[in-house]
Short mmCIF file of C-alpha atoms and ligand atoms in Angstrom, two decimals:
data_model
loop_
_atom_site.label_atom_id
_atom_site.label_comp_id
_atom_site.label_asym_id
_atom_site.label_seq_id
_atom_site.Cartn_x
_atom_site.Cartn_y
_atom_site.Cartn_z
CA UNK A 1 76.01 20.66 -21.81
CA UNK A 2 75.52 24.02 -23.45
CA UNK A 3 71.65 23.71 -23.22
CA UNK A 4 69.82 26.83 -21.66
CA UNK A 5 68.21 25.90 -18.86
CA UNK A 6 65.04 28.78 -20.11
CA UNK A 7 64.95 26.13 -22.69
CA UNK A 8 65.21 23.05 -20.47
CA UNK A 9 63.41 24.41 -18.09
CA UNK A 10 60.60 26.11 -20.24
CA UNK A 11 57.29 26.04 -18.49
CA UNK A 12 54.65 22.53 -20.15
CA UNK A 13 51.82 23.66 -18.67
CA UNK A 14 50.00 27.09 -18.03
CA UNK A 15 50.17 26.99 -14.47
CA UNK A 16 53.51 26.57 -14.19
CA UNK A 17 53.94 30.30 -16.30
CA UNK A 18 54.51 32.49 -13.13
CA UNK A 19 52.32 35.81 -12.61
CA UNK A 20 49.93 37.31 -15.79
CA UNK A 21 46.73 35.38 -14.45
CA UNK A 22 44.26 37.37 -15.74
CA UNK A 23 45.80 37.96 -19.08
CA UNK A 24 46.47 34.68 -19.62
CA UNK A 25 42.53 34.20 -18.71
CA UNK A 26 41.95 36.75 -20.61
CA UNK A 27 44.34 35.22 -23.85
CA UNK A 28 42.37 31.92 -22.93
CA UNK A 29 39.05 32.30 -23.04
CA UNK A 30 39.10 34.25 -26.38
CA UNK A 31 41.21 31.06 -27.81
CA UNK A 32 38.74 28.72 -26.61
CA UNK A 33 35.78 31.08 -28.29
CA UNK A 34 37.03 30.18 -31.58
CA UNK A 35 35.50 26.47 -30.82
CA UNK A 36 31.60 28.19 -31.15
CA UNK A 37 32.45 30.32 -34.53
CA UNK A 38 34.40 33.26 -35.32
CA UNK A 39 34.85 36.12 -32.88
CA UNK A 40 34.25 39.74 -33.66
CA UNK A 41 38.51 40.16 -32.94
CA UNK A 42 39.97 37.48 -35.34
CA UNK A 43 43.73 38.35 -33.78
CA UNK A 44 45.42 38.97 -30.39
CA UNK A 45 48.36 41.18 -29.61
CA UNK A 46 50.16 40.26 -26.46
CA UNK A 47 52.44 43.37 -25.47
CA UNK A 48 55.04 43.83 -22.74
CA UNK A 49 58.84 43.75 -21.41
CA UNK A 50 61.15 41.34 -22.98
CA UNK A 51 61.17 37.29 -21.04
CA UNK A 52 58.00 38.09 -19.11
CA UNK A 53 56.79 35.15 -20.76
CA UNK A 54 54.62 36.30 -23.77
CA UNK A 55 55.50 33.57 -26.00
CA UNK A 56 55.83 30.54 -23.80
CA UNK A 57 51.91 31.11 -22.72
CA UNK A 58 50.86 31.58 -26.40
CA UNK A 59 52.75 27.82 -27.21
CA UNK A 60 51.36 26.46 -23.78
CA UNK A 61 48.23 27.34 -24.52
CA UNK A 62 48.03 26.14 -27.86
CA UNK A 63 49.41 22.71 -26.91
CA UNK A 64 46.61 22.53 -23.52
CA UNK A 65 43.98 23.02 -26.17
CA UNK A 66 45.41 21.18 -28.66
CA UNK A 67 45.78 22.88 -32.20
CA UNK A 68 48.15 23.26 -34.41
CA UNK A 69 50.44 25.79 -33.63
CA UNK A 70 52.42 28.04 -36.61
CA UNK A 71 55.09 30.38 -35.48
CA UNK A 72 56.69 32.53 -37.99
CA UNK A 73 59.04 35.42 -37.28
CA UNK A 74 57.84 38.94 -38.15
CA UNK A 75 61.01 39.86 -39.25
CA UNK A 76 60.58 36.84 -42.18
CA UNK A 77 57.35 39.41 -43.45
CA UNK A 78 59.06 42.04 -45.21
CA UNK A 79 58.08 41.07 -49.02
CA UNK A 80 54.58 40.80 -50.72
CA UNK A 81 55.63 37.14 -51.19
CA UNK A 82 56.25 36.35 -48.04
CA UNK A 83 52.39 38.13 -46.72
CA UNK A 84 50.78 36.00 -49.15
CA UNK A 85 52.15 32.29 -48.13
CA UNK A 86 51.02 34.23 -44.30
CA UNK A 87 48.04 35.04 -45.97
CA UNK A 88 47.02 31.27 -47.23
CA UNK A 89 47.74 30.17 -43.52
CA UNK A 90 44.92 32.21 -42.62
CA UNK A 91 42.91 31.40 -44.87
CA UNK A 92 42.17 28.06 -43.72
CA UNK A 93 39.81 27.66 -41.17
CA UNK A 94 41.45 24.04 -40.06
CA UNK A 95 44.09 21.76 -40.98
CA UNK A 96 43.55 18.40 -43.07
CA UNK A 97 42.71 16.74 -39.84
CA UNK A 98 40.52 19.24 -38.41
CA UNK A 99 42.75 20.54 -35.87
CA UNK A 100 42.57 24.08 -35.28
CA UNK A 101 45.49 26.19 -36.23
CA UNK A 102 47.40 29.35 -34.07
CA UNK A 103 49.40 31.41 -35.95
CA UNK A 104 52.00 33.55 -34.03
CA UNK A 105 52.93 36.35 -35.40
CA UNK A 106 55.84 37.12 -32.80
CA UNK A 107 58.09 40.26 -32.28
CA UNK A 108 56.34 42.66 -34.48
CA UNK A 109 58.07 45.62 -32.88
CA UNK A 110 60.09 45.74 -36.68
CA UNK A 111 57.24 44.93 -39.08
CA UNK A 112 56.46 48.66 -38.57
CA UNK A 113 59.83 49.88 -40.33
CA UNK A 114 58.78 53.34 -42.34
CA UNK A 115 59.85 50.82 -45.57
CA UNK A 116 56.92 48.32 -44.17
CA UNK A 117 53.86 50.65 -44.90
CA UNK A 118 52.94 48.66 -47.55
CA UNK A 119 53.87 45.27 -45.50
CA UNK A 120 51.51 46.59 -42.48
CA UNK A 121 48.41 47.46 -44.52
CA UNK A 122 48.49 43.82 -46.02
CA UNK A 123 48.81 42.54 -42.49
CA UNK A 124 45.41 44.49 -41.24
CA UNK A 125 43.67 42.76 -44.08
CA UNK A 126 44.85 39.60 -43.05
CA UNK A 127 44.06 40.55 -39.49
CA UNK A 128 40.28 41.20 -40.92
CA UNK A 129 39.57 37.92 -42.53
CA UNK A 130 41.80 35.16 -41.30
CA UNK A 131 39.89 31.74 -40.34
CA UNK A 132 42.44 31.01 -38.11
CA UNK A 133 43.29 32.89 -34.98
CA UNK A 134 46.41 34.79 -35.06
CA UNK A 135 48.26 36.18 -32.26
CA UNK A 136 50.57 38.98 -32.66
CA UNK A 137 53.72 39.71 -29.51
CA UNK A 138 55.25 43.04 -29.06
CA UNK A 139 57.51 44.67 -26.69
CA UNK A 140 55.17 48.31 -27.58
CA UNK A 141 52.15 47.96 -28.31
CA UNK A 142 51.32 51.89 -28.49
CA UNK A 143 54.15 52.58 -31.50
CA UNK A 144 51.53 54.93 -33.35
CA UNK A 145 52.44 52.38 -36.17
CA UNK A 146 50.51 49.67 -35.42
CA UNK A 147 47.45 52.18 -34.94
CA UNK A 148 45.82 50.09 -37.88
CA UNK A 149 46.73 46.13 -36.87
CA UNK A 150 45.83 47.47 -33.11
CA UNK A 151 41.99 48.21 -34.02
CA UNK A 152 41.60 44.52 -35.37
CA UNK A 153 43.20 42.94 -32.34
CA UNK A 154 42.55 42.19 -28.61
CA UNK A 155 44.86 43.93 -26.89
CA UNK A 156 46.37 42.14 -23.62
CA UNK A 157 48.86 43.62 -21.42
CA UNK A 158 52.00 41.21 -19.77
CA UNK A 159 53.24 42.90 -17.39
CA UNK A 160 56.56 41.79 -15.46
CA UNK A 161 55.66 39.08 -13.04
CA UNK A 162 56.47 40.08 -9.06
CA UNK A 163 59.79 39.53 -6.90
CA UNK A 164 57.89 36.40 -5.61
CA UNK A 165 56.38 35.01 -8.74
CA UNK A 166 59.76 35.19 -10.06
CA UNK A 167 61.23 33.24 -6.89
CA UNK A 168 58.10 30.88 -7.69
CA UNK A 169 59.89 29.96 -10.86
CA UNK A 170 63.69 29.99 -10.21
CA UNK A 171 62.87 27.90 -7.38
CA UNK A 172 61.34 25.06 -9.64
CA UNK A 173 64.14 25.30 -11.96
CA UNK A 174 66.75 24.38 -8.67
CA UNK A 175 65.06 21.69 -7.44
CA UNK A 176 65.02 20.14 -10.63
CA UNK A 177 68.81 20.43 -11.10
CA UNK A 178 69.17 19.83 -7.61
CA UNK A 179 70.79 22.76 -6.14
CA UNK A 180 70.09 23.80 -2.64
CA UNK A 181 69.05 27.40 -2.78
CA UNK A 182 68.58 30.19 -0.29
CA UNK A 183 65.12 32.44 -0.77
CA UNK A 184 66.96 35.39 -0.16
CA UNK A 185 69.62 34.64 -3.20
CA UNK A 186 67.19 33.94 -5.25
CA UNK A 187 65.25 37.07 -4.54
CA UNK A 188 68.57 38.85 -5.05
CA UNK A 189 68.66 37.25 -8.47
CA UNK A 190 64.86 38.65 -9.31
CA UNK A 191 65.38 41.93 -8.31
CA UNK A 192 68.69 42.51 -10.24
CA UNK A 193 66.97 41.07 -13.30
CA UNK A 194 64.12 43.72 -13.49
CA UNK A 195 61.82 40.61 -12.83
CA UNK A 196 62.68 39.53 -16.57
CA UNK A 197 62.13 35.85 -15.70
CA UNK A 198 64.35 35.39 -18.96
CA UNK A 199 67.13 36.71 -17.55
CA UNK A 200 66.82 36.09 -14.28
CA UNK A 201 67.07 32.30 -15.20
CA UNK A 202 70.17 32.69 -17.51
CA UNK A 203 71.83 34.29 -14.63
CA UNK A 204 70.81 31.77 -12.34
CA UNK A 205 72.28 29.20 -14.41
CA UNK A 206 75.53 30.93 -14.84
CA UNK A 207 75.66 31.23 -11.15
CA UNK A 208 75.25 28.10 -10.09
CA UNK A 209 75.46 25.44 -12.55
CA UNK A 210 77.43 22.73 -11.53
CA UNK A 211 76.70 23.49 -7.92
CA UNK A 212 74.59 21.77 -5.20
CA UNK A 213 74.11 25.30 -3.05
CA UNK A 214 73.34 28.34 -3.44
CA UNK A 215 73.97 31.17 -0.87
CA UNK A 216 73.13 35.11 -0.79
CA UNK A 217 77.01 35.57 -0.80
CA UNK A 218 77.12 33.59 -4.15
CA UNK A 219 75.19 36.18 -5.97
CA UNK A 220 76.01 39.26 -4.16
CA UNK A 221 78.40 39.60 -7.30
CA UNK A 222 75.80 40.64 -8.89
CA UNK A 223 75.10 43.92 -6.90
CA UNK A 224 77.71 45.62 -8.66
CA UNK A 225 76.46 48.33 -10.80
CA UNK A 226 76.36 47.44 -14.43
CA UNK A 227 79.67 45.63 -13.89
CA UNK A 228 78.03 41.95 -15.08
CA UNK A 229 76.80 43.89 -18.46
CA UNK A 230 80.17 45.44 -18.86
CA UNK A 231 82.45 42.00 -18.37
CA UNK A 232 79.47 40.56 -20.22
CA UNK A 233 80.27 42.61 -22.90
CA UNK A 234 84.38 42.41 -23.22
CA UNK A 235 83.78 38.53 -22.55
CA UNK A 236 81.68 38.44 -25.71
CA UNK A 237 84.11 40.35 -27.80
CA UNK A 238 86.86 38.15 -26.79
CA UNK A 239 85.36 34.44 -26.94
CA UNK A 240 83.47 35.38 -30.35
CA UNK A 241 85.19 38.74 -32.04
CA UNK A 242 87.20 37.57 -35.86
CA UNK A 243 89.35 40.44 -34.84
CA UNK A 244 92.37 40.68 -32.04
CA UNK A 245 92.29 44.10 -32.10
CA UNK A 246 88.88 44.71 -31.37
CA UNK A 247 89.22 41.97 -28.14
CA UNK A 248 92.19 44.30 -27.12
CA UNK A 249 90.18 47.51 -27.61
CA UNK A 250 87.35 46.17 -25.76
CA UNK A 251 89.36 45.42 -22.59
CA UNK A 252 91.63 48.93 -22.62
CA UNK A 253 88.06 50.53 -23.05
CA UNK A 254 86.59 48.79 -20.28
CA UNK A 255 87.33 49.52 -16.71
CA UNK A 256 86.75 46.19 -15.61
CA UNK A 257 89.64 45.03 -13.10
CA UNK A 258 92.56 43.25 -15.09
CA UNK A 259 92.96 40.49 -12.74
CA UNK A 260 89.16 40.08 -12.77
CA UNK A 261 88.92 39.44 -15.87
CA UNK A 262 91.92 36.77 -16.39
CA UNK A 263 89.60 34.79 -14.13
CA UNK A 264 86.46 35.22 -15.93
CA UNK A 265 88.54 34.48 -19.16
CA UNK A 266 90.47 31.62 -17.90
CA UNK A 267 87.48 29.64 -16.63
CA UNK A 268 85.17 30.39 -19.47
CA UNK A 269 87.75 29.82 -22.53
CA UNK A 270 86.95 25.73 -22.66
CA UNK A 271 83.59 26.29 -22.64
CA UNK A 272 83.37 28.51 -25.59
CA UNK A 273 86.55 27.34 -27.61
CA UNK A 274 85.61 23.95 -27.88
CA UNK A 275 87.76 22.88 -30.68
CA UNK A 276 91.23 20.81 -28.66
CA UNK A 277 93.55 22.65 -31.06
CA UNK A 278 91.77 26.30 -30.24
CA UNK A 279 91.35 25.28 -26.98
CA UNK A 280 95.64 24.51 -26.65
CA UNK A 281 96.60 27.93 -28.51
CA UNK A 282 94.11 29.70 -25.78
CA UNK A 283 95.63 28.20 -22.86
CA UNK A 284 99.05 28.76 -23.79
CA UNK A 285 98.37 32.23 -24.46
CA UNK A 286 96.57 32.90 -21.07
CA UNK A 287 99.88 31.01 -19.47
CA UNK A 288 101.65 33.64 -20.76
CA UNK A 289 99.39 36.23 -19.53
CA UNK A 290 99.71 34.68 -16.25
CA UNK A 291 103.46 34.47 -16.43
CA UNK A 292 103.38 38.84 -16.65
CA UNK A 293 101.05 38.74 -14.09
CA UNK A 294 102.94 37.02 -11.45
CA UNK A 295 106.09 39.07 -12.74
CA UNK A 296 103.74 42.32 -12.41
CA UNK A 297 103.22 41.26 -8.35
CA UNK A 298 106.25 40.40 -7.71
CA UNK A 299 108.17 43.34 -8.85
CA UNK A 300 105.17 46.07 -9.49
CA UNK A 301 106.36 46.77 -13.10
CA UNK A 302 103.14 47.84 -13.76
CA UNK A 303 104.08 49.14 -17.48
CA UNK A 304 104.14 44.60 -18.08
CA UNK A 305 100.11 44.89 -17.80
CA UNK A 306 99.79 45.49 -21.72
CA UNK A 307 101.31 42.29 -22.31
CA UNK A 308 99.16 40.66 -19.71
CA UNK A 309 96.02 42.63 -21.61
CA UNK A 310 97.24 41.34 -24.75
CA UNK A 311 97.85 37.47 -24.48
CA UNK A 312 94.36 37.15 -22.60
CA UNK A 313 92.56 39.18 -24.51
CA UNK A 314 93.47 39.58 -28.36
CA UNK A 315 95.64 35.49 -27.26
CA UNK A 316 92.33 33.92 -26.89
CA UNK A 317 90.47 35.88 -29.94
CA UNK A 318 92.38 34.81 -32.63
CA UNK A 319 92.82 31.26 -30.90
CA UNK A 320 89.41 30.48 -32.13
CA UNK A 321 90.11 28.68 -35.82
CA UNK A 322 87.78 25.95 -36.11
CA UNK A 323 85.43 25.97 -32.84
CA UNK A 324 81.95 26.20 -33.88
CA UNK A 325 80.16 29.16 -32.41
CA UNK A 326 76.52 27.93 -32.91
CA UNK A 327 74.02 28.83 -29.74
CA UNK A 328 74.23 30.74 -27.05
CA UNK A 329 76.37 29.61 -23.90
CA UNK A 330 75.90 31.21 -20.94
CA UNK A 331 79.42 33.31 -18.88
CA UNK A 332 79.82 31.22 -16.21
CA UNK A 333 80.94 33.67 -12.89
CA UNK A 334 84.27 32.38 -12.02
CA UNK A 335 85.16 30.18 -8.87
CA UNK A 336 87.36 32.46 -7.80
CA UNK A 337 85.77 35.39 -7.36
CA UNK A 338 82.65 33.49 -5.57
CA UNK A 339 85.64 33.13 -3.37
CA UNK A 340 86.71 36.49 -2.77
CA UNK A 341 83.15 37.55 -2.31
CA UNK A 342 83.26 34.98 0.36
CA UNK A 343 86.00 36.22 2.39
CA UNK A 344 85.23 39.71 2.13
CA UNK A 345 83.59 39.84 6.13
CA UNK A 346 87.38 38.56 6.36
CA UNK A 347 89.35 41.02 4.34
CA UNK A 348 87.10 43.89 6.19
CA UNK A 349 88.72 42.17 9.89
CA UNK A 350 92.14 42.46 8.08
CA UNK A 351 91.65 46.08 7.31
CA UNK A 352 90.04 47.11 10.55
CA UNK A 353 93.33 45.58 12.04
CA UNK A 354 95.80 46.97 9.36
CA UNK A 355 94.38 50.70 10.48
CA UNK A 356 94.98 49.70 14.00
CA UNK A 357 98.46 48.79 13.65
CA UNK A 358 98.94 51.81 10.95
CA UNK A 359 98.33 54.58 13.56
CA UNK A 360 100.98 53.13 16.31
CA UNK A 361 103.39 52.09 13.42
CA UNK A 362 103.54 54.91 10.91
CA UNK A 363 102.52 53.14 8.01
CA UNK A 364 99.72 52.61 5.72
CA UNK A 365 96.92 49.54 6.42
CA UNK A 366 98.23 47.49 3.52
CA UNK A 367 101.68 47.55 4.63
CA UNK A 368 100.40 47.17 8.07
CA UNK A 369 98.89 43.63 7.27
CA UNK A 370 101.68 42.31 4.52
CA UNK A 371 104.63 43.18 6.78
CA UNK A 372 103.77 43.53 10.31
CA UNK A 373 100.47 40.75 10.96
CA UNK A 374 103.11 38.17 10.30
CA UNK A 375 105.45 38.99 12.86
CA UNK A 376 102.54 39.54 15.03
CA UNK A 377 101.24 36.10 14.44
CA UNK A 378 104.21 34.27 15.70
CA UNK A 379 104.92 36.52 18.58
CA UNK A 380 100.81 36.03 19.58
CA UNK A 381 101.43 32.39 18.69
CA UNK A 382 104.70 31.76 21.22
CA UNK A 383 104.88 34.72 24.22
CA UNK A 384 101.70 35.42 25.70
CA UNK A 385 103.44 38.42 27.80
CA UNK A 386 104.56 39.80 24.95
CA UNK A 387 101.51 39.49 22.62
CA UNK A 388 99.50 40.69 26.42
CA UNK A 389 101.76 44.17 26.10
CA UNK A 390 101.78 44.82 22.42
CA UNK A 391 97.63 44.35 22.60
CA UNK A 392 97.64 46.94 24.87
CA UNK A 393 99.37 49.21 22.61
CA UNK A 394 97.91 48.53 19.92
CA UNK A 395 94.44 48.62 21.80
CA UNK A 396 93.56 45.21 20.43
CA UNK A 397 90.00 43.95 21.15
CA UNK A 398 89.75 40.30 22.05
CA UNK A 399 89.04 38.99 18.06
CA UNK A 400 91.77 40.32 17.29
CA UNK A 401 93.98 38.53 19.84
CA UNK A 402 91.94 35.68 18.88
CA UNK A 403 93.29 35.99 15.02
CA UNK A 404 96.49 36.40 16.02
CA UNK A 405 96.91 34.18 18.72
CA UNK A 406 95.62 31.43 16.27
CA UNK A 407 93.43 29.27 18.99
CA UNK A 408 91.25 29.35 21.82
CA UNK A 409 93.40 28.33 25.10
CA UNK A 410 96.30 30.77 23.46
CA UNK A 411 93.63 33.76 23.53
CA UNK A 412 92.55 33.24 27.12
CA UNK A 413 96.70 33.73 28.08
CA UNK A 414 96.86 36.52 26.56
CA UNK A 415 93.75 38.09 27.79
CA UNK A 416 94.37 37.33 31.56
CA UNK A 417 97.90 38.78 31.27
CA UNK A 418 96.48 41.46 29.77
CA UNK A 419 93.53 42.13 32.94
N1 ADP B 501 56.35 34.01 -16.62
C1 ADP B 501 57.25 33.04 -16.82
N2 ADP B 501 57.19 31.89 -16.12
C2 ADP B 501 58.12 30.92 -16.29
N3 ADP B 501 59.12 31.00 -17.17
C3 ADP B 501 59.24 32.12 -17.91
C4 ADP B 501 58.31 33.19 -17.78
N4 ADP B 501 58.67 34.17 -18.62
C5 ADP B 501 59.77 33.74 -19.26
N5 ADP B 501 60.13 32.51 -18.85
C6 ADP B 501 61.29 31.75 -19.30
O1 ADP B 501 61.97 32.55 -20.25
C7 ADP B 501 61.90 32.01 -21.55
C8 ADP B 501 61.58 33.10 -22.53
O2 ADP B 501 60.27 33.59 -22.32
P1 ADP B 501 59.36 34.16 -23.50
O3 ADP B 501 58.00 33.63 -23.34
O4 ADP B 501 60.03 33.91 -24.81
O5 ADP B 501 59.40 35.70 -23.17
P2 ADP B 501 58.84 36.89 -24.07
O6 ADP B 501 58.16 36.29 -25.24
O7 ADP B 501 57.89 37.62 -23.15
O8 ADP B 501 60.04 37.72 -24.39
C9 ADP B 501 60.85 30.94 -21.46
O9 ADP B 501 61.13 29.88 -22.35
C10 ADP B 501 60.93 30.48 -20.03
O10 ADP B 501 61.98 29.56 -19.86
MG1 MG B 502 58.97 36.21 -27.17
#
C-alpha cells in the first residue's frame, strides 16, 4: 500500500526512460567500449536537475548489458577508510565470474565539502586507474570543486525531459494502474512539476490513486501558487513532528485555509498513523476539532478557531506513540476539495446571481444567495407569474430562471409569461 509508484513504476528497460536520447547514447556506447579494453576516460559524470532520470538509466543500462552493478552513496566517502574499500572495487577489472562491474558513484554534489579536499584528491586517483568503469551523478557539474574529478571523466549533460516526454511516461504509469486519464491533466501535472519526472509521478499518484479517472479539474488544485509546497510542508510537521508545539507553530505560521487543512489532515491521518491505538487518539482529537468548527459556523465565534488549530494540529502530533514512520508516503489531495474544485463553474453561477439580487435588494452577494435564493427557489418552483415579474426585476437571464425554477417545463412558464 505505501509503495511509490516511481518505485513500482521505475522504468526495466532503456527505452522506456523518457527524453535524454543522445546522452543516454552517448552514456552507452562508452559502457559498451569497455568490452574492447580500457578507454582513455575510465569514469563518467552524469549531471543535471533532480528526477530527470540520471540514475535509473545508469542501473538500466547496467542490467541491458549485463554487469555487475555497485552503487554506493557519496555521502558514505568521507573517511580515508571508506576511499580505500572504493578503491579495491576499482581495482578489479572483473568479478569472480567474469562479469563486468559498474560502480556508481551517485550524488557527489557533497563529496566536495571544503573538509573533503583530501577525500576528492583520493577520488581523482581512483578516477585515473580504476579497472572498472565508474560513473559519477551530480545535480552541478561546474562546482569549481570537482575541477580535478571533471578532467578524468566524460562529461554528459541530462537535461529535463519535454512536456510530452513527460506525458509519455505518466501515461504508462496510468494504464498500468488502470486509471482513465485526460492528456490535458496530465500535461497540467508536467508542467507544474518543472518536467521533474520524479515529481511529477509522486504527484500523480497522490492525485489519483485509488481512482479509475482522471480529469483536468482533478488537478487544477495544483495551479495554486506554492500552496501544495506550503500544506506539504505543515502536513509533514504534523503527521511526523515529536513536538506539539512545533505542529501548532507550523499551522499559525502558515496561511493555508483552516478548513482546508482539517480536510487534508482528516483524510491523510490513517495513512500515516498506522498504529490502531495512534490512529483512535488522532481521530478523537480531530472530532473535537470538528466539534469547534461546526460551533465556529454556526455562531461565527471566530476567537473558537485556536482550539480548532490546536486539536488538529498539535491533537494528531503527539497522537503518534508507536506508529512506525519508516518510508516515504505520499499526501494524498483530499476528496473533498477535488469536490469543491469541481463545483467551482457552479459557485461562479451562484455569485453572478448573488450580485444580481444584491443590487435590487440592498445587500451583499453572500447574503444574497444564503437568505434570499431560497425563497426564490420555492416561489420559481410554485407561481410562474410571480417568478415571470420578479425575473424582470431582477433582470434574470433564462439560466437563471432555469436554476431557480428547478426543471425544464417550469422554465418555459416562466419565460412565456415573462415575453
Ligand atoms: N526520464 C525518466 N523516465 C521515466 N521515469 C523517470 C525518469 N526520470 C525519473 N523517473 C522516475 O523517477 C525516479 C527517480 O529518478 P532518478 O533516476 O533517481 O532521478 P535522478 O537520479 O536524475 O535524480 C525513477 O525511479 C523513475 O521512477
Ligand atoms: Mg539520482
Amino acid at each position: 500500500m505505501s509503495t511509490t509508484w516511481t518505485q513500482k513504476h521505475k522504468p526495466q528497460t532503456l527505452a522506456e526512460i523518457v527524453g535524454n536520447n543522445a546522452a543516454k547514447d552517448q552514456f552507452l556506447t562508452w559502457l559498451k567500449s569497455w568490452n574492447t579494453g580500457i578507454p582513455k576516460l575510465r569514469a563518467a559524470l552524469l549531471y543535471g536537475s533532480p528526477g530527470v532520470g540520471k540514475t535509473v538509466t545508469i542501473e538500466t543500462a547496467a542490467k541491458e548489458l549485463n554487469m555487475e552493478f555497485v552503487e554506493t552513496n557519496a555521502s558514505d566517502y568521507r573517511t580515508a577508510d571508506a576511499i580505500k574499500k572504493f578503491a579495491g572495487l576499482a581495482s578489479q577489472y572483473a568479478t569472480l565470474f567474469g562479469k563486468k562491474r559498474l560502480i556508481l558513484l551517485d550524488e557527489v554534489d557533497g563529496i566536495a565539502g571544503k573538509e573533503d579536499r583530501g577525500g576528492v584528491k583520493e577520488l581523482a586517483k581512483i578516477l585515473k586507474t580504476t579497472q572498472s568503469p565508474i560513473v559519477l551523478t551530480a545535480n552541478d557539474a561546474y562546482n569549481p570543486r570537482f575541477t580535478t574529478i571533471r578532467k578524468y571523466c566524460l562529461v554528459i549533460a541530462f537535461k529535463n525531459p519535454t512536456i510530452r516526454e513527460g506525458v509519455t511516461h505518466l501515461k504508462r504509469v496510468c494504464q498500468k494502474e488502470g486509471i482513465d486519464a485526460d492528456e490535458e491533466a496530465l500535461k497540467f501535472i508536467v508542467e507544474r512539476s518543472g518536467r521533474d519526472v520524479r515529481s511529477a509521478v509522486n504527484d500523480l499518484q497522490a492525485l489519483a490513486q485509488g481512482k479509475t479517472r482522471l480529469t483536468k479539474e482533478d488537478v487544477e488544485w495544483l495551479s495554486g501558487r506554492d500552496r501544495k509546497e506550503e500544506i506539504f510542508k505543515v502536513m509533514q510537521t504534523i503527521m511526523y513532528s515529536k513536538d506539539g508545539w512545533e505542529a501548532k507553530k507550523a499551522v499559525s505560521n502558515s496561511d493555508v485555509d483552516p478548513d482546508m487543512l482539517f480536510h487534508w489532515i482528516y483524510e491523510n491521518t490513517p495513512y500515516h498513523l498506522t498504529d490502531p491505538h495512534d490512529l483512535v487518539r488522532a481521530m478523537d482529537s480531530l472530532a473535537l476539532a470538528d466539534i469547534y468548527r461546526k460551533r465556529i459556523r454556526d455562531t461565527q465565534y471566530w476567537s473558537l478557531l485556536r482550539y480548532v488549530i490546536d486539536f488538529m494540529s498539535a491533537g494528531v502530533t503527539v497522537s503518534r506513540q508507536r506508529s512506525k514512520s519508516g518510508g516515504w508516503i505520499p499526501f494524498r489531495f483530499p476528496g473533498k476539495i477535488q469536490m469543491l474544485s469541481r463545483t467551482k463553474g457552479q459557485r461562479a453561477f451562484q455569485t453572478a446571481l448573488g450580485t444580481k439580487i444584491s443590487k435590487r435588494c440592498h445587500i451583499g452577494a453572500t447574503s444574497s444567495i444564503k437568505e434570499v435564493l431560497p425563497y426564490l427557489k420555492i416561489i420559481f418552483e410554485n407561481n410562474p407569474e410571480m417568478a415571470a415579474g420578479l425575473s424582470a426585476w431582477f433582470d434574470f437571464d433564462e439560466e437563471m430562471i432555469e436554476y431557480l425554477a428547478g426543471g425544464k417545463r417550469q422554465t418555459k412558464k416562466i419565460v412565456a409569461l415573462l415575453d
